[in-house]
XYZ file of C-alpha atoms in Angstrom:
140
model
C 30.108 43.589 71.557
C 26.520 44.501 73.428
C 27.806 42.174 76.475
C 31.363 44.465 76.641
C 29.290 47.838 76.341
C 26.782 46.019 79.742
C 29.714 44.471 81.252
C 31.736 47.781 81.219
C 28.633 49.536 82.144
C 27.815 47.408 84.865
C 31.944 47.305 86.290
C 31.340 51.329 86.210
C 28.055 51.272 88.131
C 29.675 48.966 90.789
C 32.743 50.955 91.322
C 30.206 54.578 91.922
C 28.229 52.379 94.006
C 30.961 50.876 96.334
C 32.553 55.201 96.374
C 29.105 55.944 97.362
C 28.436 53.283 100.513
C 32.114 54.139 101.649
C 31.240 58.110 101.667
C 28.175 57.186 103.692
C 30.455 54.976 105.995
C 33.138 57.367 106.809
C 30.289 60.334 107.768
C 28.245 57.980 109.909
C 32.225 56.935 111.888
C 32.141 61.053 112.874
C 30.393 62.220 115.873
C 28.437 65.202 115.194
C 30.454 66.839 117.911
C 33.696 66.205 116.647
C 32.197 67.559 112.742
C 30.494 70.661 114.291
C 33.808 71.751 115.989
C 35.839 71.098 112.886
C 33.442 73.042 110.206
C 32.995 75.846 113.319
C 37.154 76.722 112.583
C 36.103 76.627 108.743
C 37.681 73.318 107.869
C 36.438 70.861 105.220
C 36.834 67.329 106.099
C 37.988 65.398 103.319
C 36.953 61.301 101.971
C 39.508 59.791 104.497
C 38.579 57.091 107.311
C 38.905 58.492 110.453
C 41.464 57.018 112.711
C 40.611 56.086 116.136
C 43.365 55.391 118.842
C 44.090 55.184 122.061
C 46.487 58.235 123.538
C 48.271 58.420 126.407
C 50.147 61.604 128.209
C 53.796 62.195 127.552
C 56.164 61.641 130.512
C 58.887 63.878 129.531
C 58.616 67.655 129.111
C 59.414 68.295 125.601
C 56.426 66.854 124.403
C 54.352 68.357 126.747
C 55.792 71.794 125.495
C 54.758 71.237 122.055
C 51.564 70.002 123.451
C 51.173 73.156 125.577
C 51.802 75.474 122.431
C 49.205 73.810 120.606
C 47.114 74.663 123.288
C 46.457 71.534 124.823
C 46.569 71.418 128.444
C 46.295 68.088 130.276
C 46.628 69.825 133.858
C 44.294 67.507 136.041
C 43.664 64.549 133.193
C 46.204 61.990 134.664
C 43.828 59.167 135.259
C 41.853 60.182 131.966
C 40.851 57.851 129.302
C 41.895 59.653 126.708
C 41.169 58.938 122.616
C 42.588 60.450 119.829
C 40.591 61.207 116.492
C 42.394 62.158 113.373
C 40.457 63.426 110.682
C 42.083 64.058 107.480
C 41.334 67.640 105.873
C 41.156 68.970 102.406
C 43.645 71.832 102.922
C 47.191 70.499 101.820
C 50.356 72.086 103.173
C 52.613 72.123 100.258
C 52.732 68.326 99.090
C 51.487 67.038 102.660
C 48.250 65.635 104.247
C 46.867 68.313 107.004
C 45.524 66.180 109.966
C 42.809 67.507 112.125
C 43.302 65.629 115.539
C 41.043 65.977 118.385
C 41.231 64.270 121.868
C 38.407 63.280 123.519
C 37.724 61.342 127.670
C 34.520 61.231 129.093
C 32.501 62.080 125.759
C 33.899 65.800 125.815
C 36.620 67.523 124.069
C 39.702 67.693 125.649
C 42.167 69.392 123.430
C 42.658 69.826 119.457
C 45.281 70.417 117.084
C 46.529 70.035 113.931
C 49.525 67.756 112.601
C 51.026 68.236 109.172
C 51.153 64.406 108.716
C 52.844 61.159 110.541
C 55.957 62.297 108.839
C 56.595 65.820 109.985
C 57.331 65.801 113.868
C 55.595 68.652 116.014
C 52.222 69.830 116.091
C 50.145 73.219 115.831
C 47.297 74.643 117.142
C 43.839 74.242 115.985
C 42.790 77.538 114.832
C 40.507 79.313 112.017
C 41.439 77.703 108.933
C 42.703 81.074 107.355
C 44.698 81.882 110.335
C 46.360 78.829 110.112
C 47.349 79.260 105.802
C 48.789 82.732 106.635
C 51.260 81.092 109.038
C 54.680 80.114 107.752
C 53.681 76.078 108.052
C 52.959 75.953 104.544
C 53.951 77.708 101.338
C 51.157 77.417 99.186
């Protein structure tokens, strides 16, 4: 019965310790620019890998409409190498994941915005995080 109470104690320890080294991961994977924008609009960044992708500019206009009233411009980035960097945030809208998404070229930042989730088609822009909640993109 002593070896349960260890071996439960032990499984316990493991599982805060392997929470712990994966918290550490995921802030090391941000760049300090890409945080210090994020907290600056009074987000909160919440335990979620980063993704990392390659992005490329839409050909047709529509997109580049919604881009354009997110307030990304990509007037003179053509030949570019441009990444995108979603960070999930705390903030839910209604039962969905908010997505902070930031594209960087050249070690600078491009353009931001913020996408409800991979479900929800269209994008808005990245503004002050109570700005944003008193906007009709979420009910809660």
């Amino acid at each position: 019965m002593k070896k349960l109470r260890y071996a439960i104690g032990f499984f316990i320890l493991t599982f805060f310790l392997v929470l712990l080294i994966m918290k550490l991961t995921f802030q090391q994977l941000i760049p300090d620019s890409h945080r210090a924008f994020i907290e600056e609009k009074g987000w909160d960044l919440s335990f979620y890998y980063p993704k990392k992708e390659p992005f490329t500019i839409p050909d047709y206009p529509e997109p580049l409409e919604t881009f354009s009233l997110a307030g990304v411009d990509f007037t003179g980035l053509e030949k570019t190498k441009i990444t995108r960097h979603r960070y999930r945030l705390e903030q839910k809208c209604d039962t969905r994941n908010l997505e902070a998404v930031i594209l960087s070229g050249e070690n600078k930042i491009i353009g931001s915005y913020i996408e409800v989730s991979d479900t929800v088609p269209g994008v808005a822009e990245m503004v002050e995080k109570e700005d944003f909640m008193n906007r009709d993109y979420c009910f809660n």
